[in-house]
Amino acid sequence: MLVTRLSQWLALSTFALLTAANDDSKPWEAYINSPSSRHIRPRSIKAISGDAVIHTSPDGVYTLHMKQGSQITLDFSYVGGLLSMTTSTSESVAENDPVPHFSLAFAESPAFIRAISDDTKAVPTQDYDKALNVTVAAGSQAYAMPRERFRGGFQYVTIHAFRSVSISDVVCELGYTPSQQNPRDWEGHFWTDDDELLVRMWYAGVFTAQTNIAPPHTSRWLPQVVDGWAYNATLGVEGPMLLDGAKRDRAVWSGDLGIAGTTAFLGLGSVGLESVYYALETMFYFQNETDGMLPYSGPTTGSWRKGSKSDVYHAWVLVACFNYAIYTGNETWIDIHWDNITRGVEYVMQRLDNDVGLAEQVYDNDWARLGGGGYNSALNALNYHALASLASLAADTATERNGREQQANDWSAAAARLKTAFNTVLWDESAKLYRDNETTAGARLFPQDGNSLALLYSLTTSREQSTAVSEALTRNWNNIGPVTPELPDTISTFISSVEVLAHYAADQPGTALKLMRRTWGYMLESPLMTGTTLVEGMSANGSLAYRSMRSYNYDSTYTSLSHSWSTGPTQALSFKGVGLEIVGWKKWIFRPQPGDLKSLETAYMSPMGEFEASVQFSDKGILGWLLDATLKTPKGTSGTMDLPFRCKTVTVNGWPVSWQKPVTGGGVKRILGVGCDAPQT
Ligand SMILES: *[C@@H]1O[C@H](CO)[C@@H](O)[C@H](O)[C@H]1NC(C)=O
Ligand SMILES: *[C@@H]1O[C@H](CO)[C@@H](O)[C@H](O)[C@H]1NC(C)=O
Ligand SMILES: *[C@@H]1O[C@H](CO)[C@@H](O)[C@H](O)[C@H]1NC(C)=O
Ligand SMILES: *[C@@H]1O[C@H](CO)[C@@H](O)[C@H](O)[C@H]1NC(C)=O
Ligand SMILES: *[C@@H]1O[C@H](CO)[C@@H](O)[C@H](O)[C@H]1NC(C)=O
Ligand SMILES: *[C@@H]1O[C@H](CO)[C@@H](O)[C@H](O)[C@H]1NC(C)=O
Ligand SMILES: *[C@@H]1O[C@H](CO)[C@@H](O)[C@H](O)[C@H]1NC(C)=O
């Protein structure tokens, strides 16, 4: 054994990290942030103070010999779960003696490494989580954290010794994605040779979603424990479930699923879909039998307890249902849940049944933005997409007896009427943006959410209008990202995820890439963050004081550093950048928008089969640009090639075709475009 103090230890810290061997043909594997085992040892010592000595065994296992008052911080890289360890002490402590042997404190951000944990309760004047005090028996003992002290997301563990104790074999048993033996088994990938930051973003997105997939009975216990924490509540329907965040709230929030569910599917495949399945089962389970309304969140939130409802989140659940249906291609699932979906759509239809054709926002709970109400643009853009997409699903799965053809007609007619009204009532020609609602107050606010959703879901009526909205949205940007007009001093990484997708939808890949590089580049580089997971949100200056004026009360230690609603770039790069996107029932589109990238590829696994695309662009001078793409799509699917630039000739497997050609799936297709216009940057 090697005995060292920190200074020596730093000089000697050459022990090997356990990293999986990288295959040269799969360079992206180096960017998978997950470990290959479910039992994780700390990777390094972050800090040490007081009278403490660390022994490091040849295979890198630490033994901490700690005297009273000493403190050691272990760096686990980003994990979540329960710790176990072996303790050894000669001091026995009487039962009523309050002074423990040591305490354990947990932190996500390097900024909050200290003897007490970061917070799972937003009260800035008090540190409610404190530390977990541990008293052990004398001699050598195995210690494991009690199940209810589950800690869903952390990077650092600070051990403070109140008495002399030796601690060895500290291991974190991972909680996330309980169905995976090997957390590095990701079924999807993304790669570009041209910009490493984008690769890191894609992988940070998937890892974030992975850390948000919870084992049952690890939701926040309410009323919240004061002085400490308890994460032993039942999440909903029993199964691994995609939640909002790793540390907290550890609940299903239906709006979040709109972004998070797609990330989980793209990166993790079956394990991701499974987690969405249980989240949606929970939403259906609690659907209101009388009016068809779907819940705002899972049953373990304060909002649930208060009976809060949300029209916007209701629509997001419907969007998540559509996504789940088209990503799985599972008709049985659709049939089982068609009544739930129908009741949900009927709730929307009823709200639209007025002179205007837009829904008035009655329950204005949302992602924490201010304002809302009236004919709110974000709500109506979401309603439009829910109606139009579920109408297409109804039409594509209609049989003579299931009545879905009529539903398809009714829902798409309502969608068409909504779209017309949306542009008549909410468009502001001088701002080139949609207003928040029809009132004077609503006309003073041009929201990031309503405008991004309007672009993403095709509420605009011309290319000029889309370009103008895309351009106008950039007026919100500061040097790290969009300061959202609907919540002052805030960069919403959730709504900015929608905005990234929106710029692609407006055929502005250059703007989308600029936004990703600026905002997600900041998140990955900031010393406040983890570097491997994506934060819930930020203040306008990039601090962790997210949502300070809206109930987070300037308590930066409360902000979640792994929150899967912030993972828009994963979806944007695969679906829009590479451009192979599942858009309907067994239907995909191939529409590459490389921006300034020359070469990019992605793959993802659906129960229908594997989707894979790689695209390469090269400038051939006076001969124009050459597009060389390979597509692999499952049998039984079909798609459209919809190149956003013109080519003199396009061939599929050597056969000349028009550049907007329907293509059937099954097998590999090589697409060559010769003499193309330069891709838009
Ligand atoms: C843990 O023990 C320390 C030392 O006795 C004490 O100051 C602290 O309040 C205890 N923390 C909790 C949460 O009980
Ligand atoms: C969860 O933990 C809290 C706090 O320790 C406790 O009051 C509660 O009974 C526990 N619930 C279950 C289901 O174990
Ligand atoms: C279900 O909907 C009905 C009709 O809108 C309403 O009166 C009732 O309170 C709702 N139930 C719950 C549990 O919210
Ligand atoms: C389709 O969905 C049903 C209902 O959720 C499920 O039982 C079945 O296993 C699914 N089929 C596939 C191939 O995943
Ligand atoms: C929705 O689904 C749940 C669970 O699958 C079911 O119990 C409930 O009756 C359904 N509600 C409606 C309105 O169809
Ligand atoms: C319209 O929007 C503004 C800004 O969000 C909000 O303050 C106002 O209350 C809304 N009007 C109505 C009628 O809800
Ligand atoms: C950043 O913004 C937060 C929230 O408004 C504020 O508390 C903090 O002082 C600001 N930091 C700097 C360095 O300006």
PDB file of C-alpha atoms in Angstrom, residues 27-194:
ATOM      1  CA  PRO A  27     -14.665   7.176 -32.162  1.00  0.00           C
ATOM      2  CA  TRP A  28     -17.865   8.330 -30.456  1.00  0.00           C
ATOM      3  CA  GLU A  29     -17.573   5.661 -27.756  1.00  0.00           C
ATOM      4  CA  ALA A  30     -15.039   7.845 -25.979  1.00  0.00           C
ATOM      5  CA  TYR A  31     -17.844  10.391 -25.459  1.00  0.00           C
ATOM      6  CA  ILE A  32     -20.219   8.041 -23.634  1.00  0.00           C
ATOM      7  CA  ASN A  33     -20.094   9.425 -20.117  1.00  0.00           C
ATOM      8  CA  SER A  34     -21.478   6.351 -18.369  1.00  0.00           C
ATOM      9  CA  PRO A  35     -19.412   3.729 -16.580  1.00  0.00           C
ATOM     10  CA  SER A  36     -19.430   0.081 -17.639  1.00  0.00           C
ATOM     11  CA  SER A  37     -20.435  -1.180 -14.209  1.00  0.00           C
ATOM     12  CA  ARG A  38     -23.243  -0.431 -11.799  1.00  0.00           C
ATOM     13  CA  HIS A  39     -20.836  -0.231  -8.851  1.00  0.00           C
ATOM     14  CA  ILE A  40     -18.654   2.843  -8.996  1.00  0.00           C
ATOM     15  CA  ARG A  41     -15.639   3.780  -6.927  1.00  0.00           C
ATOM     16  CA  PRO A  42     -14.500   7.387  -6.640  1.00  0.00           C
ATOM     17  CA  ARG A  43     -12.166   8.275  -9.504  1.00  0.00           C
ATOM     18  CA  SER A  44     -10.089  10.769  -7.525  1.00  0.00           C
ATOM     19  CA  ILE A  45      -9.702  12.800  -4.363  1.00  0.00           C
ATOM     20  CA  LYS A  46     -10.964  16.334  -4.892  1.00  0.00           C
ATOM     21  CA  ALA A  47      -9.946  17.897  -1.579  1.00  0.00           C
ATOM     22  CA  ILE A  48      -8.547  17.028   1.820  1.00  0.00           C
ATOM     23  CA  SER A  49      -8.178  19.076   4.992  1.00  0.00           C
ATOM     24  CA  GLY A  50      -7.264  18.474   8.605  1.00  0.00           C
ATOM     25  CA  ASP A  51      -5.562  15.444   9.982  1.00  0.00           C
ATOM     26  CA  ALA A  52      -6.276  12.767   7.386  1.00  0.00           C
ATOM     27  CA  VAL A  53      -4.205  10.241   5.497  1.00  0.00           C
ATOM     28  CA  ILE A  54      -5.193   8.422   2.347  1.00  0.00           C
ATOM     29  CA  HIS A  55      -3.942   4.959   1.444  1.00  0.00           C
ATOM     30  CA  THR A  56      -4.279   4.005  -2.181  1.00  0.00           C
ATOM     31  CA  SER A  57      -4.091   0.331  -3.078  1.00  0.00           C
ATOM     32  CA  PRO A  58      -2.350  -0.648  -6.326  1.00  0.00           C
ATOM     33  CA  ASP A  59      -5.730  -0.980  -8.020  1.00  0.00           C
ATOM     34  CA  GLY A  60      -6.792   2.497  -6.924  1.00  0.00           C
ATOM     35  CA  VAL A  61      -8.990   1.718  -3.896  1.00  0.00           C
ATOM     36  CA  TYR A  62      -8.795   4.360  -1.201  1.00  0.00           C
ATOM     37  CA  THR A  63      -8.670   3.908   2.530  1.00  0.00           C
ATOM     38  CA  LEU A  64      -9.283   7.156   4.384  1.00  0.00           C
ATOM     39  CA  HIS A  65      -7.795   7.472   7.860  1.00  0.00           C
ATOM     40  CA  MET A  66      -9.542  10.468   9.348  1.00  0.00           C
ATOM     41  CA  LYS A  67      -8.986  12.209  12.673  1.00  0.00           C
ATOM     42  CA  GLN A  68     -11.594  14.398  14.334  1.00  0.00           C
ATOM     43  CA  GLY A  69     -12.264  17.574  12.334  1.00  0.00           C
ATOM     44  CA  SER A  70     -10.717  16.319   9.111  1.00  0.00           C
ATOM     45  CA  GLN A  71     -12.563  16.341   5.830  1.00  0.00           C
ATOM     46  CA  ILE A  72     -12.123  14.573   2.479  1.00  0.00           C
ATOM     47  CA  THR A  73     -14.025  15.132  -0.776  1.00  0.00           C
ATOM     48  CA  LEU A  74     -14.271  12.220  -3.186  1.00  0.00           C
ATOM     49  CA  ASP A  75     -14.925  12.795  -6.883  1.00  0.00           C
ATOM     50  CA  PHE A  76     -17.147  10.062  -8.370  1.00  0.00           C
ATOM     51  CA  SER A  77     -17.722  11.735 -11.737  1.00  0.00           C
ATOM     52  CA  TYR A  78     -21.481  12.160 -12.223  1.00  0.00           C
ATOM     53  CA  VAL A  79     -23.444   9.332 -10.547  1.00  0.00           C
ATOM     54  CA  GLY A  80     -26.581   8.789  -8.489  1.00  0.00           C
ATOM     55  CA  GLY A  81     -27.680   6.112  -6.058  1.00  0.00           C
ATOM     56  CA  LEU A  82     -26.621   4.819  -2.665  1.00  0.00           C
ATOM     57  CA  LEU A  83     -23.201   4.552  -1.064  1.00  0.00           C
ATOM     58  CA  SER A  84     -21.764   1.664   0.857  1.00  0.00           C
ATOM     59  CA  MET A  85     -18.388   1.411   2.600  1.00  0.00           C
ATOM     60  CA  THR A  86     -16.396  -0.354   5.272  1.00  0.00           C
ATOM     61  CA  THR A  87     -15.736   1.581   8.474  1.00  0.00           C
ATOM     62  CA  SER A  88     -13.306   0.939  11.248  1.00  0.00           C
ATOM     63  CA  THR A  89     -13.085   2.769  14.546  1.00  0.00           C
ATOM     64  CA  SER A  90     -12.036   2.149  18.110  1.00  0.00           C
ATOM     65  CA  GLU A  91     -14.486   4.712  19.476  1.00  0.00           C
ATOM     66  CA  SER A  92     -17.860   3.359  20.480  1.00  0.00           C
ATOM     67  CA  VAL A  93     -20.582   5.972  20.821  1.00  0.00           C
ATOM     68  CA  ALA A  94     -23.327   5.803  23.427  1.00  0.00           C
ATOM     69  CA  GLU A  95     -26.857   5.552  22.007  1.00  0.00           C
ATOM     70  CA  ASN A  96     -27.956   8.998  23.162  1.00  0.00           C
ATOM     71  CA  ASP A  97     -24.714  10.739  22.151  1.00  0.00           C
ATOM     72  CA  PRO A  98     -25.648  13.062  19.251  1.00  0.00           C
ATOM     73  CA  VAL A  99     -22.131  13.368  17.861  1.00  0.00           C
ATOM     74  CA  PRO A 100     -21.753  10.868  14.980  1.00  0.00           C
ATOM     75  CA  HIS A 101     -18.522   9.362  13.688  1.00  0.00           C
ATOM     76  CA  PHE A 102     -18.764  11.159  10.375  1.00  0.00           C
ATOM     77  CA  SER A 103     -21.170  12.796   7.947  1.00  0.00           C
ATOM     78  CA  LEU A 104     -21.739  12.463   4.201  1.00  0.00           C
ATOM     79  CA  ALA A 105     -22.572  15.488   2.039  1.00  0.00           C
ATOM     80  CA  PHE A 106     -23.411  15.431  -1.664  1.00  0.00           C
ATOM     81  CA  ALA A 107     -22.894  18.000  -4.429  1.00  0.00           C
ATOM     82  CA  GLU A 108     -23.464  18.198  -8.163  1.00  0.00           C
ATOM     83  CA  SER A 109     -21.573  21.434  -8.798  1.00  0.00           C
ATOM     84  CA  PRO A 110     -17.898  21.947  -7.927  1.00  0.00           C
ATOM     85  CA  ALA A 111     -19.089  25.312  -6.560  1.00  0.00           C
ATOM     86  CA  PHE A 112     -20.973  23.620  -3.715  1.00  0.00           C
ATOM     87  CA  ILE A 113     -18.371  21.245  -2.342  1.00  0.00           C
ATOM     88  CA  ARG A 114     -18.659  21.620   1.422  1.00  0.00           C
ATOM     89  CA  ALA A 115     -19.536  19.756   4.609  1.00  0.00           C
ATOM     90  CA  ILE A 116     -23.266  20.032   3.828  1.00  0.00           C
ATOM     91  CA  SER A 117     -25.129  18.914   0.711  1.00  0.00           C
ATOM     92  CA  ASP A 118     -26.540  21.005  -2.081  1.00  0.00           C
ATOM     93  CA  ASP A 119     -30.282  21.492  -1.733  1.00  0.00           C
ATOM     94  CA  THR A 120     -33.425  19.654  -2.698  1.00  0.00           C
ATOM     95  CA  LYS A 121     -35.580  22.361  -1.103  1.00  0.00           C
ATOM     96  CA  ALA A 122     -35.530  25.961  -2.343  1.00  0.00           C
ATOM     97  CA  VAL A 123     -35.055  28.054   0.742  1.00  0.00           C
ATOM     98  CA  PRO A 124     -31.930  30.142   0.388  1.00  0.00           C
ATOM     99  CA  THR A 125     -31.717  31.162   4.027  1.00  0.00           C
ATOM    100  CA  GLN A 126     -31.585  27.561   5.160  1.00  0.00           C
ATOM    101  CA  ASP A 127     -29.643  24.548   4.032  1.00  0.00           C
ATOM    102  CA  TYR A 128     -32.269  21.943   4.531  1.00  0.00           C
ATOM    103  CA  ASP A 129     -30.430  18.958   3.153  1.00  0.00           C
ATOM    104  CA  LYS A 130     -27.519  19.287   5.585  1.00  0.00           C
ATOM    105  CA  ALA A 131     -25.461  16.087   5.742  1.00  0.00           C
ATOM    106  CA  LEU A 132     -26.211  12.484   6.550  1.00  0.00           C
ATOM    107  CA  ASN A 133     -24.769  11.747  10.003  1.00  0.00           C
ATOM    108  CA  VAL A 134     -23.400   8.265  10.420  1.00  0.00           C
ATOM    109  CA  THR A 135     -22.681   6.526  13.707  1.00  0.00           C
ATOM    110  CA  VAL A 136     -21.148   3.069  13.474  1.00  0.00           C
ATOM    111  CA  ALA A 137     -20.232   0.321  15.912  1.00  0.00           C
ATOM    112  CA  ALA A 138     -16.634  -0.059  17.011  1.00  0.00           C
ATOM    113  CA  GLY A 139     -14.446  -2.463  15.078  1.00  0.00           C
ATOM    114  CA  SER A 140     -14.725  -3.137  11.367  1.00  0.00           C
ATOM    115  CA  GLN A 141     -18.255  -2.712   9.980  1.00  0.00           C
ATOM    116  CA  ALA A 142     -20.077  -2.637   6.673  1.00  0.00           C
ATOM    117  CA  TYR A 143     -22.149   0.520   6.313  1.00  0.00           C
ATOM    118  CA  ALA A 144     -24.778   1.236   3.654  1.00  0.00           C
ATOM    119  CA  MET A 145     -26.904   4.360   3.345  1.00  0.00           C
ATOM    120  CA  PRO A 146     -30.582   3.818   4.247  1.00  0.00           C
ATOM    121  CA  ARG A 147     -32.738   3.376   1.102  1.00  0.00           C
ATOM    122  CA  GLU A 148     -34.746   6.532   1.759  1.00  0.00           C
ATOM    123  CA  ARG A 149     -31.540   8.586   1.615  1.00  0.00           C
ATOM    124  CA  PHE A 150     -31.244   7.792  -2.091  1.00  0.00           C
ATOM    125  CA  ARG A 151     -29.332  10.636  -3.738  1.00  0.00           C
ATOM    126  CA  GLY A 152     -30.241  10.726  -7.421  1.00  0.00           C
ATOM    127  CA  GLY A 153     -27.486  12.966  -8.782  1.00  0.00           C
ATOM    128  CA  PHE A 154     -24.091  14.012  -7.500  1.00  0.00           C
ATOM    129  CA  GLN A 155     -20.479  14.230  -8.432  1.00  0.00           C
ATOM    130  CA  TYR A 156     -18.793  14.912  -5.096  1.00  0.00           C
ATOM    131  CA  VAL A 157     -19.140  13.344  -1.666  1.00  0.00           C
ATOM    132  CA  THR A 158     -17.619  15.203   1.259  1.00  0.00           C
ATOM    133  CA  ILE A 159     -16.878  13.153   4.346  1.00  0.00           C
ATOM    134  CA  HIS A 160     -16.441  15.085   7.553  1.00  0.00           C
ATOM    135  CA  ALA A 161     -15.021  13.213  10.559  1.00  0.00           C
ATOM    136  CA  PHE A 162     -16.452  14.092  13.969  1.00  0.00           C
ATOM    137  CA  ARG A 163     -14.429  11.270  15.557  1.00  0.00           C
ATOM    138  CA  SER A 164     -11.460   9.167  14.491  1.00  0.00           C
ATOM    139  CA  VAL A 165     -12.539   6.702  11.846  1.00  0.00           C
ATOM    140  CA  SER A 166     -11.110   4.793   8.891  1.00  0.00           C
ATOM    141  CA  ILE A 167     -13.251   4.383   5.811  1.00  0.00           C
ATOM    142  CA  SER A 168     -12.492   2.121   2.883  1.00  0.00           C
ATOM    143  CA  ASP A 169     -14.175   0.585  -0.145  1.00  0.00           C
ATOM    144  CA  VAL A 170     -16.550   3.468  -0.760  1.00  0.00           C
ATOM    145  CA  VAL A 171     -18.795   2.368  -3.608  1.00  0.00           C
ATOM    146  CA  CYS A 172     -21.814   3.995  -5.239  1.00  0.00           C
ATOM    147  CA  GLU A 173     -24.453   1.557  -6.396  1.00  0.00           C
ATOM    148  CA  LEU A 174     -25.965   3.307  -9.408  1.00  0.00           C
ATOM    149  CA  GLY A 175     -29.682   3.994  -9.317  1.00  0.00           C
ATOM    150  CA  TYR A 176     -30.319   5.180 -12.866  1.00  0.00           C
ATOM    151  CA  THR A 177     -31.539   2.998 -15.764  1.00  0.00           C
ATOM    152  CA  PRO A 178     -32.119  -0.059 -13.563  1.00  0.00           C
ATOM    153  CA  SER A 179     -32.776  -2.239 -16.649  1.00  0.00           C
ATOM    154  CA  GLN A 180     -29.203  -1.846 -17.848  1.00  0.00           C
ATOM    155  CA  GLN A 181     -26.482  -4.236 -16.724  1.00  0.00           C
ATOM    156  CA  ASN A 182     -23.923  -2.110 -18.505  1.00  0.00           C
ATOM    157  CA  PRO A 183     -24.828   1.586 -18.536  1.00  0.00           C
ATOM    158  CA  ARG A 184     -22.535   2.095 -21.549  1.00  0.00           C
ATOM    159  CA  ASP A 185     -24.883   0.065 -23.744  1.00  0.00           C
ATOM    160  CA  TRP A 186     -26.259   2.940 -25.774  1.00  0.00           C
ATOM    161  CA  GLU A 187     -28.132   1.967 -28.910  1.00  0.00           C
ATOM    162  CA  GLY A 188     -27.766   5.297 -30.742  1.00  0.00           C
ATOM    163  CA  HIS A 189     -24.874   7.471 -31.770  1.00  0.00           C
ATOM    164  CA  PHE A 190     -23.915  10.738 -33.428  1.00  0.00           C
ATOM    165  CA  TRP A 191     -20.623  11.822 -34.891  1.00  0.00           C
ATOM    166  CA  THR A 192     -19.018  14.641 -36.795  1.00  0.00           C
ATOM    167  CA  ASP A 193     -15.314  15.139 -37.493  1.00  0.00           C
ATOM    168  CA  ASP A 194     -15.829  18.872 -37.765  1.00  0.00           C
TER     169      ASP A 194
END
